[in-house]
XYZ file of C-alpha atoms in Angstrom:
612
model
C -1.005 -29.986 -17.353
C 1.705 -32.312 -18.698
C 0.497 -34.830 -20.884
C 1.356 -38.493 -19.672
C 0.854 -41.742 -21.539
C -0.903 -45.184 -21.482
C 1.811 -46.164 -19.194
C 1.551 -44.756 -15.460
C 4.410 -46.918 -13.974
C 6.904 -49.865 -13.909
C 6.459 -51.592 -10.495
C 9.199 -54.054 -9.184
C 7.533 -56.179 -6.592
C 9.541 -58.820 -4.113
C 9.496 -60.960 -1.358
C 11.085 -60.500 1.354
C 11.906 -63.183 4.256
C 10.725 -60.720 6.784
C 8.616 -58.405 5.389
C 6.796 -60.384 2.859
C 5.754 -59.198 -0.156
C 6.809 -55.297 -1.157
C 7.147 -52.582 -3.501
C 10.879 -52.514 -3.911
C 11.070 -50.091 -7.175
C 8.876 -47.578 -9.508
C 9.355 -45.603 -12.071
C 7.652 -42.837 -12.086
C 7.552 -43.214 -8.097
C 4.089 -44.206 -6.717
C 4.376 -41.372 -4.501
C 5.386 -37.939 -5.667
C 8.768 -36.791 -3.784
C 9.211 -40.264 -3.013
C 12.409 -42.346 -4.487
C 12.588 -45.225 -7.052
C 12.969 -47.595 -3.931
C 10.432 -46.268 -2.093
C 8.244 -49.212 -0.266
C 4.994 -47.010 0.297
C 2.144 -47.158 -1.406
C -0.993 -45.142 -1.958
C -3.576 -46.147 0.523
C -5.863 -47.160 -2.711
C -3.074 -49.480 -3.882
C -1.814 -50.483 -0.879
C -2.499 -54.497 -2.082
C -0.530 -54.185 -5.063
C 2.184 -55.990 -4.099
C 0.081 -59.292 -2.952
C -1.823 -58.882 -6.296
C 1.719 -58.020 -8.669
C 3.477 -61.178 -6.870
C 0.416 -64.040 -6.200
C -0.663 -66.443 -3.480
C 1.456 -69.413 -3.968
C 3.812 -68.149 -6.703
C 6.773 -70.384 -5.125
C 4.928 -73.713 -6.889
C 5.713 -71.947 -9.843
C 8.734 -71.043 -12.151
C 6.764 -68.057 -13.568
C 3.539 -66.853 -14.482
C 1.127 -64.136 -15.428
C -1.306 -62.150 -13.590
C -3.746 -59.615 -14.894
C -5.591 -57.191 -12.312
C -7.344 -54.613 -11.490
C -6.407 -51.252 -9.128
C -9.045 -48.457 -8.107
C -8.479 -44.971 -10.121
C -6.469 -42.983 -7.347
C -8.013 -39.313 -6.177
C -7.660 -37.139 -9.024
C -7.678 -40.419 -11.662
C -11.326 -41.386 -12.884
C -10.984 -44.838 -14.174
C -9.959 -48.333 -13.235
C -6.233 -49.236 -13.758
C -5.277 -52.127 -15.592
C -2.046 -54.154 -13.935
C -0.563 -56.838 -15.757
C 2.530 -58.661 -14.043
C 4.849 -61.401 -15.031
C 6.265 -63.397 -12.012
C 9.898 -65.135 -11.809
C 11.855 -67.036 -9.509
C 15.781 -67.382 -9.740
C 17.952 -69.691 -7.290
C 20.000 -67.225 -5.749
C 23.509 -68.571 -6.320
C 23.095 -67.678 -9.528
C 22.970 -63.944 -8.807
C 26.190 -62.008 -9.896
C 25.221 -59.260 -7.184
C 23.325 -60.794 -3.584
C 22.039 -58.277 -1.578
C 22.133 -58.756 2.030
C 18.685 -59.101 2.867
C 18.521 -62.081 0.755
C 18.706 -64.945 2.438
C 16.624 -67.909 0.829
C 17.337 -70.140 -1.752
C 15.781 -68.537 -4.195
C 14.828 -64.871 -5.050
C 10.814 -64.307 -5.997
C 10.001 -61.452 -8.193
C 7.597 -59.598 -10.835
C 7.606 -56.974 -12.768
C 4.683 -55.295 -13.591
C 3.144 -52.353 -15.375
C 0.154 -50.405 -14.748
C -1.685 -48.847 -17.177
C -4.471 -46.742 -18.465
C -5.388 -48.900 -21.521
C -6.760 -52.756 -21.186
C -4.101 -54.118 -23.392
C -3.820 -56.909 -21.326
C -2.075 -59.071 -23.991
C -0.119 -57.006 -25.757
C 1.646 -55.756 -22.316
C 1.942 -58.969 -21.356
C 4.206 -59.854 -24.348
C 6.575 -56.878 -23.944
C 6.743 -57.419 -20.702
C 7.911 -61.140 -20.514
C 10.563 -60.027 -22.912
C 11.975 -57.524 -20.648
C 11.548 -59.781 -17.463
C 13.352 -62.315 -19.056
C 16.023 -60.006 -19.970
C 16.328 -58.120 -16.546
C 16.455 -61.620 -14.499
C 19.268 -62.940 -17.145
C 21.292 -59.670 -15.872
C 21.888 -61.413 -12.285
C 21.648 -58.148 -10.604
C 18.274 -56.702 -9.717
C 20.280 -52.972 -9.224
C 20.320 -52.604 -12.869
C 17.260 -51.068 -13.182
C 18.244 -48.876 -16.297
C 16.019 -51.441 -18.607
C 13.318 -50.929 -16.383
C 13.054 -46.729 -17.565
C 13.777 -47.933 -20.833
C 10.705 -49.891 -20.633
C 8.584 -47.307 -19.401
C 9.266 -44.926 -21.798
C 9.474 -47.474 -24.835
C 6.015 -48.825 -24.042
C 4.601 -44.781 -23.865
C 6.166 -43.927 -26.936
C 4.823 -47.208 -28.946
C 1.282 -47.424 -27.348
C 0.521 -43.634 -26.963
C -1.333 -44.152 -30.086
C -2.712 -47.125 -29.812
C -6.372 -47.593 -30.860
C -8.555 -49.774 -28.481
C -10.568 -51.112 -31.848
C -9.109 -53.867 -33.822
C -7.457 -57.479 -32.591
C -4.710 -56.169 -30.677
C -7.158 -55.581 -27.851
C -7.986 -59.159 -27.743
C -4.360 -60.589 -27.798
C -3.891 -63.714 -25.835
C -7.515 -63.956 -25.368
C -9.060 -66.936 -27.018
C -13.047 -68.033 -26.997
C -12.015 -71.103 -29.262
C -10.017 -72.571 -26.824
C -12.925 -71.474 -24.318
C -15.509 -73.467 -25.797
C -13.593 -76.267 -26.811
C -12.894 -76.202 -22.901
C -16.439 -75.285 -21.729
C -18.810 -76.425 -24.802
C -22.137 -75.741 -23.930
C -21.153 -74.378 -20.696
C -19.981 -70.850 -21.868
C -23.593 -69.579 -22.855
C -24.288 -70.542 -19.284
C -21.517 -68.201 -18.161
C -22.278 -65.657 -20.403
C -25.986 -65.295 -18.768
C -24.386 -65.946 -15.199
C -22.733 -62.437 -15.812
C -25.848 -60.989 -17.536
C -27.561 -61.272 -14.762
C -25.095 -59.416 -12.532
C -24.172 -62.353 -10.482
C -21.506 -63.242 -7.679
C -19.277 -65.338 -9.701
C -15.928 -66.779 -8.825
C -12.918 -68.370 -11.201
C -10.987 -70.471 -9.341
C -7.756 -72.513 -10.861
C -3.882 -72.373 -10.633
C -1.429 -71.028 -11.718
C -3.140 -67.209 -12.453
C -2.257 -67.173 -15.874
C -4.667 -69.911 -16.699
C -7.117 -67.979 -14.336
C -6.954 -64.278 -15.446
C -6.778 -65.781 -19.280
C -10.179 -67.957 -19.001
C -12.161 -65.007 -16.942
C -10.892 -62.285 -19.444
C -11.812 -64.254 -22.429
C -15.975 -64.884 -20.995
C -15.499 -60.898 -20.565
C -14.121 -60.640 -23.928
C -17.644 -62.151 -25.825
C -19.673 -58.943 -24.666
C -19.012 -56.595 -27.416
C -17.055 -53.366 -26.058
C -16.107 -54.942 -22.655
C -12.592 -54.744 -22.963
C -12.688 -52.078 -24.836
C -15.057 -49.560 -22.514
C -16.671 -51.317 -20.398
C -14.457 -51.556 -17.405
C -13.599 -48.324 -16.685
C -15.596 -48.585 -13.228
C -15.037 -51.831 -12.690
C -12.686 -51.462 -9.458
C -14.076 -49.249 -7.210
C -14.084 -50.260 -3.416
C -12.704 -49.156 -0.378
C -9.410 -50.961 0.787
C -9.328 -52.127 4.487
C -7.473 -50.474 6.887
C -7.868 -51.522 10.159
C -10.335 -53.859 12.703
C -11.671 -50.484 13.832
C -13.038 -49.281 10.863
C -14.832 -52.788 10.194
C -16.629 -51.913 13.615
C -18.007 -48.506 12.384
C -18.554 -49.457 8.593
C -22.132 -48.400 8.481
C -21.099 -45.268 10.537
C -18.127 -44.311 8.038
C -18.603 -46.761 5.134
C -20.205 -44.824 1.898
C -23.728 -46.562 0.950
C -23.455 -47.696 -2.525
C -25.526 -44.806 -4.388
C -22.424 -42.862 -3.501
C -20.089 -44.673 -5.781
C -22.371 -44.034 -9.151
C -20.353 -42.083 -11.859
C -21.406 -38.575 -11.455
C -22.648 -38.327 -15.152
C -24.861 -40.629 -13.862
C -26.701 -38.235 -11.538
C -25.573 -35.120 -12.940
C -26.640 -35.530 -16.381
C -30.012 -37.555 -15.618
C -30.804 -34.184 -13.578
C -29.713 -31.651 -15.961
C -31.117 -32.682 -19.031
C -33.613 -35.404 -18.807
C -35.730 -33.871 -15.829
C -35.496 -36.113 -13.512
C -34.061 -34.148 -10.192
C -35.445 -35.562 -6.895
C -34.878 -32.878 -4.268
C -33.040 -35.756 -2.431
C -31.113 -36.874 -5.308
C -30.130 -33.471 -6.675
C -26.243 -32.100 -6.842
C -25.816 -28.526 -5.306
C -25.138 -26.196 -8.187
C -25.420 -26.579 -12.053
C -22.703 -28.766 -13.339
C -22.071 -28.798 -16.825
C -22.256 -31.934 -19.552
C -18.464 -30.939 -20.345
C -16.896 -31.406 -16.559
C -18.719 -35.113 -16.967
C -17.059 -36.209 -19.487
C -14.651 -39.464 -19.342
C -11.196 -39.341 -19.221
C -9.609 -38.431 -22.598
C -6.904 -41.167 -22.848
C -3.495 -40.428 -21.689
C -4.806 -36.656 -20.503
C -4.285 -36.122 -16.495
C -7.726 -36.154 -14.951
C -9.074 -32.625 -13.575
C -7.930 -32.390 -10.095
C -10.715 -34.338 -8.662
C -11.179 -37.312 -5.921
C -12.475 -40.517 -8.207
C -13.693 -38.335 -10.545
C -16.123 -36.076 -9.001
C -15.948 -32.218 -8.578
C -18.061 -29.516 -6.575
C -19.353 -27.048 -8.821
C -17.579 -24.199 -7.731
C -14.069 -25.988 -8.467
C -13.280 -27.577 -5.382
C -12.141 -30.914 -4.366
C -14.853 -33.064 -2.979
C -15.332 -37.063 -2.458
C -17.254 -38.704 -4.884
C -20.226 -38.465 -2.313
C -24.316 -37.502 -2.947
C -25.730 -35.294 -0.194
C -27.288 -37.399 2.546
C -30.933 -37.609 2.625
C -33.054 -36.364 5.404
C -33.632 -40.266 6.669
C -31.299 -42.700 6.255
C -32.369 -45.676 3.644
C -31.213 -49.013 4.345
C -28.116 -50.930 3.044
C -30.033 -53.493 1.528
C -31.903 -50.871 -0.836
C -28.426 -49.055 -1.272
C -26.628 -51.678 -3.264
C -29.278 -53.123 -4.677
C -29.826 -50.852 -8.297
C -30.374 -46.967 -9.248
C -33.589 -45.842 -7.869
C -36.300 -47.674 -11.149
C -37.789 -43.982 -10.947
C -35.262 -42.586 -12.298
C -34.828 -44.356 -15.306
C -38.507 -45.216 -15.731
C -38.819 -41.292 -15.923
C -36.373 -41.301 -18.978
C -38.668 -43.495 -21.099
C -42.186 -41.240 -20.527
C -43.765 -39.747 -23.323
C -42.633 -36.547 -24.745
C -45.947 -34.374 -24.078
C -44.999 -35.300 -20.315
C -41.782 -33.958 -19.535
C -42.031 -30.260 -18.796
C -38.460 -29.413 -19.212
C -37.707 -28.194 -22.438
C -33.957 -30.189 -22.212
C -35.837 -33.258 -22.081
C -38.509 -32.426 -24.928
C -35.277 -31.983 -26.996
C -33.615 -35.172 -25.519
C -37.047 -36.825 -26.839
C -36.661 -35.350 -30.145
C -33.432 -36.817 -30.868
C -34.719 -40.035 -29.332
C -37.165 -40.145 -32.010
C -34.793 -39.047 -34.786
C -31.984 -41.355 -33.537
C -29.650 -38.235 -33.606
C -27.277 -36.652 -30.962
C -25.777 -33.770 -29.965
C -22.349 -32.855 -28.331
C -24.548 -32.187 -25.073
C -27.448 -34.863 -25.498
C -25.002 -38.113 -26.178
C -28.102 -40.566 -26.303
C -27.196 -42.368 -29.677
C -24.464 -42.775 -31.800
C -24.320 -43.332 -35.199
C -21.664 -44.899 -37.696
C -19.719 -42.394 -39.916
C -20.973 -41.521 -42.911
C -17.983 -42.984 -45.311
C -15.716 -44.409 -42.706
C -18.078 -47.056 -41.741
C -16.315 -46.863 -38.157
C -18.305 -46.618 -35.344
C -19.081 -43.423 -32.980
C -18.436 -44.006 -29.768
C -20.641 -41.269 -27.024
C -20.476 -41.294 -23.364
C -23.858 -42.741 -22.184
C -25.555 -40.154 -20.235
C -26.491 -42.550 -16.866
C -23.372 -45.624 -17.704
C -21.304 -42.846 -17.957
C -19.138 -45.143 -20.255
C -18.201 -44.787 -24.064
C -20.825 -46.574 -25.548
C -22.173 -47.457 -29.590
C -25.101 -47.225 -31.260
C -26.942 -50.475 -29.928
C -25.994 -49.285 -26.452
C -23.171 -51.269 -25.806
C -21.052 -52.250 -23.920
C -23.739 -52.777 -21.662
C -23.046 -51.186 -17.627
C -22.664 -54.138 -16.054
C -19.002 -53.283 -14.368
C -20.572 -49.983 -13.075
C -21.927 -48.794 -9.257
C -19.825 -51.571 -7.090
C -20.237 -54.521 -9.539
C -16.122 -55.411 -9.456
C -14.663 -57.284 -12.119
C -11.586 -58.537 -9.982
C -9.398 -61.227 -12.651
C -7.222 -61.791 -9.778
C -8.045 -61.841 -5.942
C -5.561 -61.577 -3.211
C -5.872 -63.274 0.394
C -5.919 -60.022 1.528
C -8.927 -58.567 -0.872
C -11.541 -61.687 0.665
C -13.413 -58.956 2.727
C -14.849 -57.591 -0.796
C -16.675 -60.666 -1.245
C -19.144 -59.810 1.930
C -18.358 -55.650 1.341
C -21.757 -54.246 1.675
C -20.611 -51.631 -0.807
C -19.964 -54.677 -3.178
C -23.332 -55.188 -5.093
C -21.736 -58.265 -7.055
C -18.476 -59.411 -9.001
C -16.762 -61.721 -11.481
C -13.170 -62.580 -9.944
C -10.171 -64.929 -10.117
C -8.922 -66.700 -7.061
C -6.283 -69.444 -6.472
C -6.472 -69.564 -2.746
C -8.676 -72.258 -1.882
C -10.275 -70.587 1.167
C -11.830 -68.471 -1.568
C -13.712 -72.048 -3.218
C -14.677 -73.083 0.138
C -16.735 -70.302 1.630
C -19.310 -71.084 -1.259
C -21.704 -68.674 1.047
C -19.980 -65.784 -0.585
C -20.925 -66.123 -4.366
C -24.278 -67.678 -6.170
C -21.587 -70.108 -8.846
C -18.046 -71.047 -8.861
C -16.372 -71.465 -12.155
C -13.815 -74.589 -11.272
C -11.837 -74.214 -15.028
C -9.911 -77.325 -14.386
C -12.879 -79.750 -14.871
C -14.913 -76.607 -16.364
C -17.345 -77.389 -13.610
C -20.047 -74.415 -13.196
C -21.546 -74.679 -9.862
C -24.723 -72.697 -9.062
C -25.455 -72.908 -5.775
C -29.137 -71.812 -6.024
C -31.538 -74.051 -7.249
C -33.969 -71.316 -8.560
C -31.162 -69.703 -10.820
C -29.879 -73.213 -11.932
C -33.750 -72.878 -13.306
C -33.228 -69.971 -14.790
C -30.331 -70.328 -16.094
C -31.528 -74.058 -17.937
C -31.050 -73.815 -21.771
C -33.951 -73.753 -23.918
C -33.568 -75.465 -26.734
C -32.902 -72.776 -28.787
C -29.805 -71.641 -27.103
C -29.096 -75.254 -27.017
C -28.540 -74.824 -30.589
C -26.526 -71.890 -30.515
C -24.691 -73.472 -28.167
C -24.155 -76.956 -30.502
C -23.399 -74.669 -33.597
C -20.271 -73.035 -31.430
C -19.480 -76.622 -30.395
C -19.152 -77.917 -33.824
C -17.885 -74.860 -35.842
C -15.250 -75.164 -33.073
C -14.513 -78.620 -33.419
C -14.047 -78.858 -36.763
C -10.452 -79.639 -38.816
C -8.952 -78.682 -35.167
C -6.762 -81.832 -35.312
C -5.157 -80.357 -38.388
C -2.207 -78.418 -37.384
C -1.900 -76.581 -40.675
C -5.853 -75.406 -40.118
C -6.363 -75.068 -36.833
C -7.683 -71.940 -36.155
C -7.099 -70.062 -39.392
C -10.255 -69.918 -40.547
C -12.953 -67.742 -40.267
C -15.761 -69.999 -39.347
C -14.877 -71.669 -35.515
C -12.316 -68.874 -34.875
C -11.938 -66.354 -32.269
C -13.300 -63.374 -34.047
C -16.665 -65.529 -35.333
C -17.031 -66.701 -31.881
C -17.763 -63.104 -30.752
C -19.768 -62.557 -33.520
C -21.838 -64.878 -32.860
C -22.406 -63.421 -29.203
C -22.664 -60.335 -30.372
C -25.096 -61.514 -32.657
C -27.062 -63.382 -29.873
C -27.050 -60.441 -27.624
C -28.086 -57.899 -30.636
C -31.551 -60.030 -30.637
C -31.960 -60.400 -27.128
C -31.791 -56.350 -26.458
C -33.609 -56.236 -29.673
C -36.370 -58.757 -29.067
C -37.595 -57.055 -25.764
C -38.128 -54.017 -27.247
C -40.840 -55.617 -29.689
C -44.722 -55.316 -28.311
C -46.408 -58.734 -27.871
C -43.149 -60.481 -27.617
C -43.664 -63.288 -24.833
C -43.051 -66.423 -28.100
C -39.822 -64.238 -29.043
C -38.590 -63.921 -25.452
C -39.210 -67.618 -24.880
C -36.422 -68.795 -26.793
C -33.841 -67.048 -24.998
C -35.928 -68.031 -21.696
C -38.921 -66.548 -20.053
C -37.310 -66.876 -16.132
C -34.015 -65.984 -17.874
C -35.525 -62.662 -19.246
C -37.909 -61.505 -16.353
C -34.393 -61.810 -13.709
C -32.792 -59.908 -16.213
C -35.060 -56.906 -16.631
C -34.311 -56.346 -12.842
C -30.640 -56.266 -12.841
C -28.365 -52.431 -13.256
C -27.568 -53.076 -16.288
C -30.924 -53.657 -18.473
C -32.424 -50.436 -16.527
C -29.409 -48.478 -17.418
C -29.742 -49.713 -21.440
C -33.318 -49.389 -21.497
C -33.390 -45.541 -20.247
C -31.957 -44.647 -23.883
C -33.177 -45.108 -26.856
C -31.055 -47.467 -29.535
C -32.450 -46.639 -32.727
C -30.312 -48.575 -34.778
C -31.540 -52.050 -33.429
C -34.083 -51.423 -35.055
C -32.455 -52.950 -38.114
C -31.786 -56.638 -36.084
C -33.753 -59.495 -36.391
C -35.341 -59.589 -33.235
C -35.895 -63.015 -33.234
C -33.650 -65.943 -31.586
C -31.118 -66.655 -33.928
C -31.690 -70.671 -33.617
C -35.439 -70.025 -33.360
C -37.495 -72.819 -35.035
C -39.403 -75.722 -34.276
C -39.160 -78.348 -32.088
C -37.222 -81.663 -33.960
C -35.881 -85.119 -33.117
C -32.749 -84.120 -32.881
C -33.515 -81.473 -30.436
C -34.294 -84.119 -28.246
C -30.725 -85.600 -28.676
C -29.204 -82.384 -27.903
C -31.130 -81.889 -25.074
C -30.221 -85.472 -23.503
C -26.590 -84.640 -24.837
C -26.876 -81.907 -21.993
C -28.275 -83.955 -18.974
C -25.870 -86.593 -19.144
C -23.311 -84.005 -19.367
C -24.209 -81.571 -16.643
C -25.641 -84.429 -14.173
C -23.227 -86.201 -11.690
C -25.149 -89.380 -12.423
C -25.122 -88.545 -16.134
C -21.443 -88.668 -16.071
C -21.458 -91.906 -14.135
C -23.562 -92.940 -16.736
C -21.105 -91.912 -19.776
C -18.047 -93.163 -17.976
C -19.478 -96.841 -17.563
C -20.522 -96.094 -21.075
C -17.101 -95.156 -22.543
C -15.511 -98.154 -20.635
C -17.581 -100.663 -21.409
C -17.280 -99.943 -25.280
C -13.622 -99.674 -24.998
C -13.688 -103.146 -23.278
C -15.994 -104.262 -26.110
C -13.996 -103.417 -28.958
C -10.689 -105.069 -27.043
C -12.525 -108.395 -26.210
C -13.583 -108.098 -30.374
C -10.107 -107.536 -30.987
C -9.044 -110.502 -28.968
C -11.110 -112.771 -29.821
C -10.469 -111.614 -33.981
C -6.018 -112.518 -33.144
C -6.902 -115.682 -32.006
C -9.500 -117.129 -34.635
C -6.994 -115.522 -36.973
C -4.271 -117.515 -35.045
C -6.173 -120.940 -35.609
């Protein structure tokens, strides 16, 4: 099989006056046997070109969008699109094609990848946008190959550890933007809600949404390979037999999933069980850069053949509702019984290593750091089915139809009421998507950094306690800090971008650490009691807490801003109802103004008894 790298194409996307927006070149071709100026698409990607060239881009001169495509059959993973946008009068073009007959001439580039590099593409590729709109003829699409196989050949070994994965991503300017707010977020997305971004132009969109991704340790990294599977569209008629032809959720979980919770941990219902005995090794993720096995999103019949990603139906048909709701709590309740009571000797072993925190090459449960390296291992989790470390992260929160979307198209809305859709954190400029506030439980309005929660019971939940008020003050002011010296700004350790996901990952360390302590109601307080028992129910706490993480052992389990209860507590916590209260910002505003006018009546009054 020929090896092929990070990048899988260079996409040209226009608008035309009739037409509208369209694939109008791609190298490699989208479709095999198919030329460069092909405009048809692969039914999975057939709303690339409304997602490569955005809703609205005409206000704009240019801009950047970051998205997300579903793994075509025989691919296994999401696939990351990152597009710059650019408009050019067209008088100014040396060569003007017939068909063009506006004013101006809309276009993007964009690449699509197998990596989540978002900003490191995103700065090659403004380069060679630039240069390809300076050449005044969009024929010359030599630069475009050259692009292609520059970006292979410099990012075929490209590591997703280190900075470079976080390029262009900034939590400082998050939470000087947010402030308390973030933590809020943060949980919002913990607890596997329907949450929508919503601001213009996209690049201000994608780059806030990616950044509140980028504070959960190994999401960018690994934790969005699954992050874009659904079913595009493709006619009124299918809509009318969707439960007839649509897949129920359970169908969409990664087949390690399934496979591996069967084969080695015991746990095969006969109405959940694969035909035939698949091995650990066919499970396995996608080596980078490696053409998948010829499969259809990643699964594959036992005996070789090509099969959807589908589990045998059961005997009676189990409603929607219970479909897209979680995995089956027996399942993963069955991984965590004691080791005298599994009778398969594969899962006495799996409890072994449990207990010694080891793994195997066919029991991936825990990882462990080198021994001189000090790097860590990363193992495919046997249910997440993604790469994760030893404290179980990144946790599977983008897995079995939770989407993480960055930017939405018109033509995507359906997804938001998709019964196949269990939940999803996505970008939208449109504002029919802000309006139809039925469709999501919060909308993220980044312009005023508004969060609205639209249920009061999770605004409840969701209510800092005073210890994450703390956390949430010591961001605040590490953040705040010398930023008004140019020179400083930034540079430093302490307030920057990489100690701002420390201290999440810190935070999140002793969360997953605290519930695993007996007697631990005071600990869990802290981080808050409604907070905790809502997130015990969601996919990805079930999935986490089916392995064993030996190595949190070593955390403090405790709240990292635990303590007791102080005067200045009660500041903070007034701080935060005058700020998060429509009143309370009346309040501040009449505040502000009325000191302002203060000190200028002072300063009056001071001129003229100086005068006299």
């Amino acid at each position: 099989m020929e090896k092929r790298g990070p990048v899988l194409h260079i996409v040209v996307v226009g608008f035309h006056h009739k037409k509208g927006c369209q694939v109008e070149f791609s190298y490699p071709p989208l479709k095999p046997g198919e030329g460069h100026d092909s405009h048809s698409l692969p039914e999975e990607w057939k709303y690339l070109p409304f997602l490569a060239l955005p809703d609205g881009a005409h206000n704009y001169q240019e801009d950047t969008v970051f998205f997300h495509l579903p793994p075509r059959c025989g691919d296994r993973t999401t696939v990351y699109g990152v597009s710059c946008y650019r408009q050019i009068e067209a008088k100014a073009l040396k060569v003007r094609q017939a068909d063009i007959t506006r004013e101006t001439v809309q276009k993007s580039v964009c690449v699509l990848s197998q990596l989540p590099l978002y900003g490191l593409l995103q700065a090659k590729l403004q380069l060679i946008t630039h240069a390809y709109f300076e050449e005044k003829d969009f024929s010359q699409i030599s630069i475009l190959k050259e692009l292609y196989d520059h970006m292979n050949s410099s990012l075929g070994n490209t590591s997703l550890e280190g900075s470079q994965v976080y390029l262009g991503l900034s939590p400082r300017d998050l939470v000087l933007h947010f402030r308390h707010k973030v933590l809020i977020l943060f949980k919002l997305i913990l607890l596997e809600k329907k949450v929508l971004f919503y601001i213009s132009p996209v690049n201000r969109l994608v780059g806030a949404l990616m950044t509140v991704l980028s504070l959960f340790p190994g999401m960018i990294e690994h934790g969005l390979s699954d992050c874009s599977q659904y079913r595009p569209r493709k006619s009124i008629s299918e809509d009318a037999g969707l439960q007839e032809n649509t897949p129920r959720l359970d169908d969409y979980v990664s087949v390690s999933a399934a496979d591996a919770s069967n084969a080695n941990l015991g746990m095969g219902k006969g109405d959940r069980k694969m035909e035939g005995d698949n091995s650990l090794e066919g499970q396995k993720a996608n080596v980078p850069f490696s053409q998948a096995e010829k499969t259809c999103n990643g699964a594959q019949s036992s005996n070789g053949t090509m099969q959807r990603l589908k589990v045998p139906s059961r005997a009676s048909p189990a409603s929607s509702e219970s479909d897209w709701e979680t995995l089956d709590p027996s399942i993963l309740e069955e991984s965590n019984l004691k080791e005298g009571e599994h009778e398969n000797p594969a899962s006495e072993q799996a409890g072994n290593l449990r207990s010694k925190g080891l793994s195997s090459e066919g029991l991936p449960i825990t990882v462990q750091p080198q021994a001189n390296t000090g790097h860590t291992v990363l193992v495919q989790g046997l249910v997440s089915g993604l790469e994760e470390d030893q404290y179980g992260m990144p946790l599977a929160i983008f897995t079995k139809g939770y989407l993480c979307l960055p930017y939405m198209a018109l033509q995507q809305h359906h997804l938001l009421s998709d019964v196949t859709v269990r939940g999803f954190v996505a970008g939208a400029t449109n504002i029919l998507f802000r309006q139809q506030k039925h469709l999501s439980d919060a909308i993220v309005e980044i312009e005023d950094a508004h969060v609205q929660i639209h249920d009061p019971e999770l605004r409840k939940i969701l209510n800092p306690t005073t210890a994450d008020l703390r956390f949430s003050d010591y961001l605040v002011k590490h953040v705040t800090e010398n930023r008004d010296d140019v020179f400083l700004d930034g540079t430093g350790w302490e307030g920057g971008d990489e100690w701002i996901r420390a201290q999440f990952s810190a935070y999140l360390h002793a969360l997953l650490a605290a519930v695993l302590q007996p007697d631990n109601e005071k600990i869990l307080s802290d981080f808050g009691t409604g907070f905790v028992t809502a997130w015990k129910n969601t996919h990805n706490y079930r999935v986490w807490n089916s392995n064993k993480h030996p190595a949190l052992a070593e955390v403090n389990s405790s709240h990292p801003f635990q303590g007791q209860y102080s005067v200045s507590d009660v500041k903070l916590r007034l701080s935060h109802s005058v700020q998060n209260s429509e009143r309370g910002k009346k309040i501040g505003n009449v505040m502000v103004s009325t000191s302002r006018n203060v000190v200028q009546t002072g300063k009056a009054v001071a001129e003229r008894e100086a005068a006299r």
